[in-house]
Amino acid sequence: MQPTLFSRPPVPIGLMLLAITVPSFAAESQTASYAVDTEVRVTSDQRTRGVSDSLNKPGIKLSVQAAHESGLIGLVEFSSVSKKQFLDGDGFGITLGAGYRFGDPEGWHFGIGLAAELFPGARFDAPHGFDFVNFVPTDFRSTNYNSQFAVLEAGWGAIEGRVLNVISKTYRGADTGGVCGTMLSLMPDPTAGLECYARGDNNSRGSWLYDLDYKHHLDPATTLNLHAGYQKIENFKEANFSDYRVGITHKRWGFEWSADWVTTHTRVRELYLAQDGDELKATDNNKFFVTVSRKF
C-alpha cells in the first residue's frame, strides 16, 4: 500500500487570510474603499507548517487578497503541490478564505474568519478497519485531502498569534485509513499501526493548529522573521508535531527576497514519508530554502 495521508505535509499557510498586515488603504486614499493585492511567490521548497508540499522541490504560489475599509477581507490562493504526495490530484491546491479584522495595527488587533483548503482530484484508498482474527485489513474506503477551518487571530504590534480549528471531517485526509494505514504499511514494527486500528474508526475533526509569528525590522528594507507552530490532531496523537522557522526578508528591485531555515519535530516519521519511484523521501526534514516574491 502506498503512503497515504501524511505522505504529504499537514497545513495551511494560505490561511493567512486574516493577516492583519493588510495595508490601511482607508487612510491612504479618500476615495478608495477597498484594495486588492496580488502576489506571486517562487520558492525552492513549498512548505506548509514546516513540512514540504512539493516533495522538497521548487514550487509557485499565486495569492489575491481583497480588503475593504470596513475590515472585511477575502483571499484566493493557488499553489503547486506534488502529485506523489496528494495522490491522484491535479498538482495544485486552492485556499479560499473570508474574514473580518479590527483593532490597531500598532497595538492590539484581532481577526476572525473561515477558510477552506482544496486539492482538486486528490484522494487515496486505505483500510479503515483491521480483522484481528484473520489478521488482514478491512473496509477499504476513499478519503480526500480537503479541509475547512475556523480561524481566530490576535496580535500586538509585530507579534501575531493564530489558532485554527478543523471543522471538516478530516484535516488533510487524517483518518483511520490515512494514519493507521500508513503506519502499518511503513513502520518496521507493526505494533503501533495495529494499536492505532484497535482504537476504532476515527476522523480528525476538531484538530487544533497554532502559529506564533514575530517580525523585526532590521532596517527599512530588511526584516527578521521568527515563527513557531504546533498542530494537535484529534484522535491521532501520532500526527502531532511542532515546527520552527527563522528567516530574513530583503526588499530590492521591486521584489522580496527571503532565506529561511525550518526545523520540524514529528512524533512518527513514517507519516511524513512519500513514495517517489522506488524511494521513500522524508518531507519533514530540516531545510534551508529561498523565496522570491513580487506584489502587483
PDB file of C-alpha atoms in Angstrom:
ATOM      1  CA  MET A   1       0.000   0.000   0.000  1.00  0.00           C
ATOM      2  CA  GLN A   2       1.351   3.451  -0.896  1.00  0.00           C
ATOM      3  CA  PRO A   3       1.817   6.052   1.819  1.00  0.00           C
ATOM      4  CA  THR A   4      -1.443   7.922   2.110  1.00  0.00           C
ATOM      5  CA  LEU A   5      -2.364  10.860   4.262  1.00  0.00           C
ATOM      6  CA  PHE A   6       0.893  12.047   5.658  1.00  0.00           C
ATOM      7  CA  SER A   7       2.874  11.214   2.580  1.00  0.00           C
ATOM      8  CA  ARG A   8       2.305  14.922   2.392  1.00  0.00           C
ATOM      9  CA  PRO A   9       2.573  17.567   4.968  1.00  0.00           C
ATOM     10  CA  PRO A  10      -0.140  18.727   7.176  1.00  0.00           C
ATOM     11  CA  VAL A  11      -1.295  22.578   6.790  1.00  0.00           C
ATOM     12  CA  PRO A  12      -2.141  25.593   5.665  1.00  0.00           C
ATOM     13  CA  ILE A  13      -0.068  28.666   5.310  1.00  0.00           C
ATOM     14  CA  GLY A  14      -2.502  30.145   2.871  1.00  0.00           C
ATOM     15  CA  LEU A  15      -4.647  30.608   5.933  1.00  0.00           C
ATOM     16  CA  MET A  16      -3.106  33.964   6.343  1.00  0.00           C
ATOM     17  CA  LEU A  17      -6.482  35.181   5.183  1.00  0.00           C
ATOM     18  CA  LEU A  18      -6.725  37.121   8.374  1.00  0.00           C
ATOM     19  CA  ALA A  19      -3.286  38.674   8.017  1.00  0.00           C
ATOM     20  CA  ILE A  20      -3.645  41.912   9.792  1.00  0.00           C
ATOM     21  CA  THR A  21      -0.719  43.212   7.813  1.00  0.00           C
ATOM     22  CA  VAL A  22      -3.133  44.273   5.070  1.00  0.00           C
ATOM     23  CA  PRO A  23      -2.380  47.920   4.202  1.00  0.00           C
ATOM     24  CA  SER A  24      -4.526  50.559   5.814  1.00  0.00           C
ATOM     25  CA  PHE A  25      -5.793  51.764   2.485  1.00  0.00           C
ATOM     26  CA  ALA A  26      -8.579  53.846   4.008  1.00  0.00           C
ATOM     27  CA  ALA A  27      -6.006  56.195   5.478  1.00  0.00           C
ATOM     28  CA  GLU A  28      -4.094  56.434   2.214  1.00  0.00           C
ATOM     29  CA  SER A  29      -6.971  57.306  -0.031  1.00  0.00           C
ATOM     30  CA  GLN A  30     -10.027  59.437   0.455  1.00  0.00           C
ATOM     31  CA  THR A  31     -11.878  57.780  -2.417  1.00  0.00           C
ATOM     32  CA  ALA A  32     -10.927  54.097  -2.474  1.00  0.00           C
ATOM     33  CA  SER A  33     -12.932  51.926  -0.057  1.00  0.00           C
ATOM     34  CA  TYR A  34     -11.131  48.695  -0.840  1.00  0.00           C
ATOM     35  CA  ALA A  35      -7.767  47.372  -2.016  1.00  0.00           C
ATOM     36  CA  VAL A  36      -6.748  44.277  -3.967  1.00  0.00           C
ATOM     37  CA  ASP A  37      -3.227  42.877  -3.610  1.00  0.00           C
ATOM     38  CA  THR A  38      -1.817  40.200  -5.917  1.00  0.00           C
ATOM     39  CA  GLU A  39       1.381  38.359  -5.039  1.00  0.00           C
ATOM     40  CA  VAL A  40       3.406  35.743  -6.913  1.00  0.00           C
ATOM     41  CA  ARG A  41       5.895  33.647  -4.916  1.00  0.00           C
ATOM     42  CA  VAL A  42       8.517  31.295  -6.320  1.00  0.00           C
ATOM     43  CA  THR A  43      10.264  29.113  -3.752  1.00  0.00           C
ATOM     44  CA  SER A  44      12.882  26.381  -3.708  1.00  0.00           C
ATOM     45  CA  ASP A  45      10.583  24.291  -1.474  1.00  0.00           C
ATOM     46  CA  GLN A  46       6.847  24.741  -0.953  1.00  0.00           C
ATOM     47  CA  ARG A  47       6.475  24.385   2.813  1.00  0.00           C
ATOM     48  CA  THR A  48       3.295  24.271   4.918  1.00  0.00           C
ATOM     49  CA  ARG A  49       3.698  24.283   8.687  1.00  0.00           C
ATOM     50  CA  GLY A  50       7.295  23.185   8.318  1.00  0.00           C
ATOM     51  CA  VAL A  51       6.598  20.232   6.003  1.00  0.00           C
ATOM     52  CA  SER A  52       7.098  20.171   2.242  1.00  0.00           C
ATOM     53  CA  ASP A  53       4.066  20.134  -0.046  1.00  0.00           C
ATOM     54  CA  SER A  54       6.261  19.893  -3.142  1.00  0.00           C
ATOM     55  CA  LEU A  55       8.329  16.811  -2.241  1.00  0.00           C
ATOM     56  CA  ASN A  56      11.316  19.045  -1.398  1.00  0.00           C
ATOM     57  CA  LYS A  57      11.259  20.614  -4.871  1.00  0.00           C
ATOM     58  CA  PRO A  58      10.578  24.170  -6.109  1.00  0.00           C
ATOM     59  CA  GLY A  59       7.032  25.499  -6.176  1.00  0.00           C
ATOM     60  CA  ILE A  60       4.984  28.556  -7.080  1.00  0.00           C
ATOM     61  CA  LYS A  61       2.097  30.314  -5.351  1.00  0.00           C
ATOM     62  CA  LEU A  62      -0.344  32.984  -6.547  1.00  0.00           C
ATOM     63  CA  SER A  63      -2.329  34.918  -3.947  1.00  0.00           C
ATOM     64  CA  VAL A  64      -5.063  37.509  -4.436  1.00  0.00           C
ATOM     65  CA  GLN A  65      -6.278  39.296  -1.312  1.00  0.00           C
ATOM     66  CA  ALA A  66      -9.068  41.877  -1.169  1.00  0.00           C
ATOM     67  CA  ALA A  67      -9.635  44.121   1.831  1.00  0.00           C
ATOM     68  CA  HIS A  68     -12.462  46.572   2.483  1.00  0.00           C
ATOM     69  CA  GLU A  69     -12.115  49.579   4.763  1.00  0.00           C
ATOM     70  CA  SER A  70     -14.857  48.109   6.968  1.00  0.00           C
ATOM     71  CA  GLY A  71     -12.454  45.338   7.967  1.00  0.00           C
ATOM     72  CA  LEU A  72     -13.813  42.604   5.701  1.00  0.00           C
ATOM     73  CA  ILE A  73     -11.141  40.679   3.820  1.00  0.00           C
ATOM     74  CA  GLY A  74     -11.011  37.727   1.421  1.00  0.00           C
ATOM     75  CA  LEU A  75      -8.337  35.500  -0.045  1.00  0.00           C
ATOM     76  CA  VAL A  76      -7.963  33.226  -3.064  1.00  0.00           C
ATOM     77  CA  GLU A  77      -4.704  31.338  -3.390  1.00  0.00           C
ATOM     78  CA  PHE A  78      -3.322  28.770  -5.844  1.00  0.00           C
ATOM     79  CA  SER A  79      -0.167  26.785  -5.106  1.00  0.00           C
ATOM     80  CA  SER A  80       1.672  23.939  -6.787  1.00  0.00           C
ATOM     81  CA  VAL A  81       1.881  20.637  -4.861  1.00  0.00           C
ATOM     82  CA  SER A  82       3.357  17.223  -5.543  1.00  0.00           C
ATOM     83  CA  LYS A  83       1.108  14.597  -7.124  1.00  0.00           C
ATOM     84  CA  LYS A  84       3.195  11.989  -5.305  1.00  0.00           C
ATOM     85  CA  GLN A  85       2.018  13.409  -2.003  1.00  0.00           C
ATOM     86  CA  PHE A  86      -1.513  14.483  -2.879  1.00  0.00           C
ATOM     87  CA  LEU A  87      -2.290  11.257  -4.677  1.00  0.00           C
ATOM     88  CA  ASP A  88      -4.304  11.258  -7.937  1.00  0.00           C
ATOM     89  CA  GLY A  89      -4.589  15.052  -7.738  1.00  0.00           C
ATOM     90  CA  ASP A  90      -4.151  17.712 -10.382  1.00  0.00           C
ATOM     91  CA  GLY A  91      -0.911  19.026  -8.896  1.00  0.00           C
ATOM     92  CA  PHE A  92      -2.213  22.194  -7.245  1.00  0.00           C
ATOM     93  CA  GLY A  93      -4.014  23.337  -4.130  1.00  0.00           C
ATOM     94  CA  ILE A  94      -6.561  26.116  -3.619  1.00  0.00           C
ATOM     95  CA  THR A  95      -7.088  28.120  -0.442  1.00  0.00           C
ATOM     96  CA  LEU A  96     -10.244  30.199  -0.023  1.00  0.00           C
ATOM     97  CA  GLY A  97     -10.795  32.453   2.942  1.00  0.00           C
ATOM     98  CA  ALA A  98     -13.014  35.256   4.219  1.00  0.00           C
ATOM     99  CA  GLY A  99     -12.945  37.123   7.480  1.00  0.00           C
ATOM    100  CA  TYR A 100     -13.067  40.328   9.450  1.00  0.00           C
ATOM    101  CA  ARG A 101     -10.213  42.181  11.158  1.00  0.00           C
ATOM    102  CA  PHE A 102     -10.291  45.063  13.569  1.00  0.00           C
ATOM    103  CA  GLY A 103      -8.132  46.926  16.058  1.00  0.00           C
ATOM    104  CA  ASP A 104      -4.958  48.998  15.927  1.00  0.00           C
ATOM    105  CA  PRO A 105      -2.168  47.595  13.696  1.00  0.00           C
ATOM    106  CA  GLU A 106       0.375  49.223  16.030  1.00  0.00           C
ATOM    107  CA  GLY A 107      -1.328  47.861  19.161  1.00  0.00           C
ATOM    108  CA  TRP A 108      -3.855  45.130  19.825  1.00  0.00           C
ATOM    109  CA  HIS A 109      -5.618  43.813  16.739  1.00  0.00           C
ATOM    110  CA  PHE A 110      -7.823  40.801  16.038  1.00  0.00           C
ATOM    111  CA  GLY A 111      -9.324  38.773  13.238  1.00  0.00           C
ATOM    112  CA  ILE A 112     -11.909  36.024  12.772  1.00  0.00           C
ATOM    113  CA  GLY A 113     -12.805  34.044   9.671  1.00  0.00           C
ATOM    114  CA  LEU A 114     -13.390  30.807   7.814  1.00  0.00           C
ATOM    115  CA  ALA A 115     -11.113  29.081   5.326  1.00  0.00           C
ATOM    116  CA  ALA A 116     -11.035  26.054   3.054  1.00  0.00           C
ATOM    117  CA  GLU A 117      -8.047  24.225   1.610  1.00  0.00           C
ATOM    118  CA  LEU A 118      -8.873  22.188  -1.510  1.00  0.00           C
ATOM    119  CA  PHE A 119      -6.826  19.731  -3.581  1.00  0.00           C
ATOM    120  CA  PRO A 120      -8.782  19.019  -6.786  1.00  0.00           C
ATOM    121  CA  GLY A 121      -8.964  15.316  -7.649  1.00  0.00           C
ATOM    122  CA  ALA A 122      -6.593  14.245  -4.871  1.00  0.00           C
ATOM    123  CA  ARG A 123      -7.672  11.228  -2.825  1.00  0.00           C
ATOM    124  CA  PHE A 124      -6.420   7.885  -1.584  1.00  0.00           C
ATOM    125  CA  ASP A 125      -7.866   4.461  -0.785  1.00  0.00           C
ATOM    126  CA  ALA A 126      -6.970   2.841   2.532  1.00  0.00           C
ATOM    127  CA  PRO A 127      -8.370   0.282   5.020  1.00  0.00           C
ATOM    128  CA  HIS A 128     -10.421   1.782   7.857  1.00  0.00           C
ATOM    129  CA  GLY A 129     -10.518  -1.445   9.853  1.00  0.00           C
ATOM    130  CA  PHE A 130      -8.429  -4.460  10.736  1.00  0.00           C
ATOM    131  CA  ASP A 131      -9.615  -8.045  11.257  1.00  0.00           C
ATOM    132  CA  PHE A 132      -7.560  -9.209  14.242  1.00  0.00           C
ATOM    133  CA  VAL A 133      -8.854 -12.775  13.862  1.00  0.00           C
ATOM    134  CA  ASN A 134      -7.725 -13.320  10.279  1.00  0.00           C
ATOM    135  CA  PHE A 135      -5.051 -10.611  10.589  1.00  0.00           C
ATOM    136  CA  VAL A 136      -5.997  -8.704   7.440  1.00  0.00           C
ATOM    137  CA  PRO A 137      -7.013  -5.064   6.811  1.00  0.00           C
ATOM    138  CA  THR A 138     -10.698  -4.441   6.007  1.00  0.00           C
ATOM    139  CA  ASP A 139     -13.182  -1.732   4.999  1.00  0.00           C
ATOM    140  CA  PHE A 140     -11.237  -0.037   2.203  1.00  0.00           C
ATOM    141  CA  ARG A 141     -12.563   3.469   1.543  1.00  0.00           C
ATOM    142  CA  SER A 142     -11.572   6.635  -0.292  1.00  0.00           C
ATOM    143  CA  THR A 143     -10.601   9.849   1.502  1.00  0.00           C
ATOM    144  CA  ASN A 144      -9.793  13.276   0.053  1.00  0.00           C
ATOM    145  CA  TYR A 145      -7.363  15.856   1.410  1.00  0.00           C
ATOM    146  CA  ASN A 146      -9.766  18.827   1.557  1.00  0.00           C
ATOM    147  CA  SER A 147     -10.033  20.710   4.854  1.00  0.00           C
ATOM    148  CA  GLN A 148     -12.118  23.535   6.311  1.00  0.00           C
ATOM    149  CA  PHE A 149     -11.206  25.740   9.258  1.00  0.00           C
ATOM    150  CA  ALA A 150     -12.483  28.322  11.698  1.00  0.00           C
ATOM    151  CA  VAL A 151      -9.745  30.907  12.298  1.00  0.00           C
ATOM    152  CA  LEU A 152      -9.016  33.293  15.159  1.00  0.00           C
ATOM    153  CA  GLU A 153      -6.133  35.765  15.207  1.00  0.00           C
ATOM    154  CA  ALA A 154      -4.821  38.125  17.839  1.00  0.00           C
ATOM    155  CA  GLY A 155      -1.768  40.321  17.723  1.00  0.00           C
ATOM    156  CA  TRP A 156       0.059  43.132  19.402  1.00  0.00           C
ATOM    157  CA  GLY A 157       2.291  45.200  17.186  1.00  0.00           C
ATOM    158  CA  ALA A 158       4.702  42.903  15.364  1.00  0.00           C
ATOM    159  CA  ILE A 159       3.594  39.774  17.253  1.00  0.00           C
ATOM    160  CA  GLU A 160       0.872  37.701  15.572  1.00  0.00           C
ATOM    161  CA  GLY A 161      -0.880  34.651  17.012  1.00  0.00           C
ATOM    162  CA  ARG A 162      -3.209  32.393  15.066  1.00  0.00           C
ATOM    163  CA  VAL A 163      -5.438  29.465  16.078  1.00  0.00           C
ATOM    164  CA  LEU A 164      -7.240  27.248  13.566  1.00  0.00           C
ATOM    165  CA  ASN A 165      -9.846  24.653  14.419  1.00  0.00           C
ATOM    166  CA  VAL A 166     -10.657  21.944  11.865  1.00  0.00           C
ATOM    167  CA  ILE A 167     -14.405  21.894  11.186  1.00  0.00           C
ATOM    168  CA  SER A 168     -14.299  19.462   8.252  1.00  0.00           C
ATOM    169  CA  LYS A 169     -14.466  15.686   8.754  1.00  0.00           C
ATOM    170  CA  THR A 170     -10.720  15.332   8.255  1.00  0.00           C
ATOM    171  CA  TYR A 171      -7.641  17.520   8.242  1.00  0.00           C
ATOM    172  CA  ARG A 172      -5.786  16.842   5.004  1.00  0.00           C
ATOM    173  CA  GLY A 173      -7.064  13.270   4.967  1.00  0.00           C
ATOM    174  CA  ALA A 174      -6.191  12.416   8.568  1.00  0.00           C
ATOM    175  CA  ASP A 175      -8.449   9.484   9.437  1.00  0.00           C
ATOM    176  CA  THR A 176      -8.004   5.866  10.468  1.00  0.00           C
ATOM    177  CA  GLY A 177      -7.247   4.775   6.907  1.00  0.00           C
ATOM    178  CA  GLY A 178      -4.703   7.530   6.364  1.00  0.00           C
ATOM    179  CA  VAL A 179      -2.877   7.487   9.691  1.00  0.00           C
ATOM    180  CA  CYS A 180      -3.169   3.856  10.841  1.00  0.00           C
ATOM    181  CA  GLY A 181      -2.841   2.548   7.281  1.00  0.00           C
ATOM    182  CA  THR A 182       0.361   4.495   6.685  1.00  0.00           C
ATOM    183  CA  MET A 183       1.849   3.384   9.992  1.00  0.00           C
ATOM    184  CA  LEU A 184       1.015  -0.261   9.384  1.00  0.00           C
ATOM    185  CA  SER A 185       2.394  -0.079   5.855  1.00  0.00           C
ATOM    186  CA  LEU A 186       5.659   1.727   6.561  1.00  0.00           C
ATOM    187  CA  MET A 187       6.756   1.090  10.129  1.00  0.00           C
ATOM    188  CA  PRO A 188       9.147  -1.865  10.575  1.00  0.00           C
ATOM    189  CA  ASP A 189       7.279  -2.917  13.726  1.00  0.00           C
ATOM    190  CA  PRO A 190       3.515  -3.257  13.045  1.00  0.00           C
ATOM    191  CA  THR A 191       2.584  -2.876  16.720  1.00  0.00           C
ATOM    192  CA  ALA A 192       1.901   0.881  16.636  1.00  0.00           C
ATOM    193  CA  GLY A 193      -0.217   0.563  13.498  1.00  0.00           C
ATOM    194  CA  LEU A 194      -2.278  -2.266  14.997  1.00  0.00           C
ATOM    195  CA  GLU A 195      -2.786  -0.295  18.211  1.00  0.00           C
ATOM    196  CA  CYS A 196      -3.984   2.612  16.085  1.00  0.00           C
ATOM    197  CA  TYR A 197      -6.571   0.366  14.386  1.00  0.00           C
ATOM    198  CA  ALA A 198      -7.631  -1.033  17.765  1.00  0.00           C
ATOM    199  CA  ARG A 199      -8.896   2.435  18.723  1.00  0.00           C
ATOM    200  CA  GLY A 200     -11.647   2.114  16.119  1.00  0.00           C
ATOM    201  CA  ASP A 201     -12.597   4.138  13.041  1.00  0.00           C
ATOM    202  CA  ASN A 202     -11.967   7.850  13.689  1.00  0.00           C
ATOM    203  CA  ASN A 203     -11.537  11.139  11.843  1.00  0.00           C
ATOM    204  CA  SER A 204      -9.678  14.326  12.708  1.00  0.00           C
ATOM    205  CA  ARG A 205     -12.489  16.880  13.036  1.00  0.00           C
ATOM    206  CA  GLY A 206     -11.710  19.138  15.984  1.00  0.00           C
ATOM    207  CA  SER A 207      -7.943  19.263  15.417  1.00  0.00           C
ATOM    208  CA  TRP A 208      -6.119  22.435  16.512  1.00  0.00           C
ATOM    209  CA  LEU A 209      -3.359  24.306  14.674  1.00  0.00           C
ATOM    210  CA  TYR A 210      -1.367  27.037  16.440  1.00  0.00           C
ATOM    211  CA  ASP A 211       1.003  29.642  14.987  1.00  0.00           C
ATOM    212  CA  LEU A 212       3.027  32.435  16.545  1.00  0.00           C
ATOM    213  CA  ASP A 213       4.956  34.909  14.351  1.00  0.00           C
ATOM    214  CA  TYR A 214       7.207  37.859  15.064  1.00  0.00           C
ATOM    215  CA  LYS A 215       8.711  40.339  12.603  1.00  0.00           C
ATOM    216  CA  HIS A 216      11.515  42.745  13.480  1.00  0.00           C
ATOM    217  CA  HIS A 217      12.624  45.419  11.017  1.00  0.00           C
ATOM    218  CA  LEU A 218      16.420  45.456  10.952  1.00  0.00           C
ATOM    219  CA  ASP A 219      16.334  48.409   8.543  1.00  0.00           C
ATOM    220  CA  PRO A 220      13.723  49.871   6.159  1.00  0.00           C
ATOM    221  CA  ALA A 221      14.397  47.124   3.588  1.00  0.00           C
ATOM    222  CA  THR A 222      15.269  44.111   5.758  1.00  0.00           C
ATOM    223  CA  THR A 223      13.083  42.127   8.180  1.00  0.00           C
ATOM    224  CA  LEU A 224      13.873  39.298  10.590  1.00  0.00           C
ATOM    225  CA  ASN A 225      11.069  36.697  10.643  1.00  0.00           C
ATOM    226  CA  LEU A 226      10.524  34.223  13.503  1.00  0.00           C
ATOM    227  CA  HIS A 227       7.869  31.508  13.600  1.00  0.00           C
ATOM    228  CA  ALA A 228       6.779  28.727  15.955  1.00  0.00           C
ATOM    229  CA  GLY A 229       3.887  26.361  15.292  1.00  0.00           C
ATOM    230  CA  TYR A 230       2.190  23.298  16.732  1.00  0.00           C
ATOM    231  CA  GLN A 231      -0.531  21.002  15.449  1.00  0.00           C
ATOM    232  CA  LYS A 232      -2.653  18.729  17.665  1.00  0.00           C
ATOM    233  CA  ILE A 233      -4.531  16.199  15.556  1.00  0.00           C
ATOM    234  CA  GLU A 234      -7.746  14.923  17.095  1.00  0.00           C
ATOM    235  CA  ASN A 235      -7.752  11.133  17.732  1.00  0.00           C
ATOM    236  CA  PHE A 236      -4.247  10.733  16.285  1.00  0.00           C
ATOM    237  CA  LYS A 237      -1.527  11.884  18.678  1.00  0.00           C
ATOM    238  CA  GLU A 238       0.992  10.210  16.346  1.00  0.00           C
ATOM    239  CA  ALA A 239       0.468  13.076  13.884  1.00  0.00           C
ATOM    240  CA  ASN A 240       1.130  15.887  16.377  1.00  0.00           C
ATOM    241  CA  PHE A 241       4.223  17.967  15.675  1.00  0.00           C
ATOM    242  CA  SER A 242       5.916  21.313  16.223  1.00  0.00           C
ATOM    243  CA  ASP A 243       7.766  23.468  13.706  1.00  0.00           C
ATOM    244  CA  TYR A 244      10.125  26.436  13.950  1.00  0.00           C
ATOM    245  CA  ARG A 245      11.446  28.835  11.346  1.00  0.00           C
ATOM    246  CA  VAL A 246      13.873  31.736  11.260  1.00  0.00           C
ATOM    247  CA  GLY A 247      14.406  33.841   8.175  1.00  0.00           C
ATOM    248  CA  ILE A 248      15.403  37.149   6.618  1.00  0.00           C
ATOM    249  CA  THR A 249      13.409  39.100   4.019  1.00  0.00           C
ATOM    250  CA  HIS A 250      15.023  41.893   1.982  1.00  0.00           C
ATOM    251  CA  LYS A 251      13.259  44.222  -0.461  1.00  0.00           C
ATOM    252  CA  ARG A 252      15.216  45.069  -3.603  1.00  0.00           C
ATOM    253  CA  TRP A 253      14.317  45.977  -7.235  1.00  0.00           C
ATOM    254  CA  GLY A 254      10.597  45.628  -6.553  1.00  0.00           C
ATOM    255  CA  PHE A 255      10.933  42.061  -5.259  1.00  0.00           C
ATOM    256  CA  GLU A 256      11.089  40.497  -1.808  1.00  0.00           C
ATOM    257  CA  TRP A 257      13.982  38.049  -1.340  1.00  0.00           C
ATOM    258  CA  SER A 258      13.722  35.623   1.565  1.00  0.00           C
ATOM    259  CA  ALA A 259      16.006  32.999   3.054  1.00  0.00           C
ATOM    260  CA  ASP A 260      14.610  30.686   5.762  1.00  0.00           C
ATOM    261  CA  TRP A 261      15.756  27.818   7.927  1.00  0.00           C
ATOM    262  CA  VAL A 262      12.971  25.490   9.076  1.00  0.00           C
ATOM    263  CA  THR A 263      13.066  22.595  11.521  1.00  0.00           C
ATOM    264  CA  THR A 264      10.176  20.228  12.206  1.00  0.00           C
ATOM    265  CA  HIS A 265       9.816  17.831  15.140  1.00  0.00           C
ATOM    266  CA  THR A 266       7.448  14.973  14.279  1.00  0.00           C
ATOM    267  CA  ARG A 267       6.494  12.034  16.506  1.00  0.00           C
ATOM    268  CA  VAL A 268       6.140   9.318  13.849  1.00  0.00           C
ATOM    269  CA  ARG A 269       8.475   9.925  10.903  1.00  0.00           C
ATOM    270  CA  GLU A 270       6.673   7.408   8.678  1.00  0.00           C
ATOM    271  CA  LEU A 271       3.648   9.712   8.492  1.00  0.00           C
ATOM    272  CA  TYR A 272       5.784  12.217   6.610  1.00  0.00           C
ATOM    273  CA  LEU A 273       7.335   9.945   4.008  1.00  0.00           C
ATOM    274  CA  ALA A 274       6.315   9.989   0.336  1.00  0.00           C
ATOM    275  CA  GLN A 275       6.871   7.346  -2.304  1.00  0.00           C
ATOM    276  CA  ASP A 276       8.987   8.690  -5.170  1.00  0.00           C
ATOM    277  CA  GLY A 277       9.598   5.812  -7.551  1.00  0.00           C
ATOM    278  CA  ASP A 278      11.461   3.143  -5.597  1.00  0.00           C
ATOM    279  CA  GLU A 279      12.488   5.598  -2.903  1.00  0.00           C
ATOM    280  CA  LEU A 280      10.768   6.898   0.217  1.00  0.00           C
ATOM    281  CA  LYS A 281      11.514  10.591   0.760  1.00  0.00           C
ATOM    282  CA  ALA A 282      11.082  12.493   4.014  1.00  0.00           C
ATOM    283  CA  THR A 283       9.079  15.720   3.802  1.00  0.00           C
ATOM    284  CA  ASP A 284       9.676  16.822   7.411  1.00  0.00           C
ATOM    285  CA  ASN A 285      13.449  17.225   7.190  1.00  0.00           C
ATOM    286  CA  ASN A 286      15.269  20.347   8.380  1.00  0.00           C
ATOM    287  CA  LYS A 287      15.715  22.615   5.393  1.00  0.00           C
ATOM    288  CA  PHE A 288      17.201  25.878   4.180  1.00  0.00           C
ATOM    289  CA  PHE A 289      15.105  27.350   1.370  1.00  0.00           C
ATOM    290  CA  VAL A 290      14.833  30.609  -0.538  1.00  0.00           C
ATOM    291  CA  THR A 291      11.828  32.508  -1.892  1.00  0.00           C
ATOM    292  CA  VAL A 292      11.353  35.392  -4.330  1.00  0.00           C
ATOM    293  CA  SER A 293       8.036  37.242  -4.422  1.00  0.00           C
ATOM    294  CA  ARG A 294       6.523  40.249  -6.114  1.00  0.00           C
ATOM    295  CA  LYS A 295       3.315  42.161  -5.372  1.00  0.00           C
ATOM    296  CA  PHE A 296       1.188  43.822  -8.027  1.00  0.00           C
TER     297      PHE A 296
END
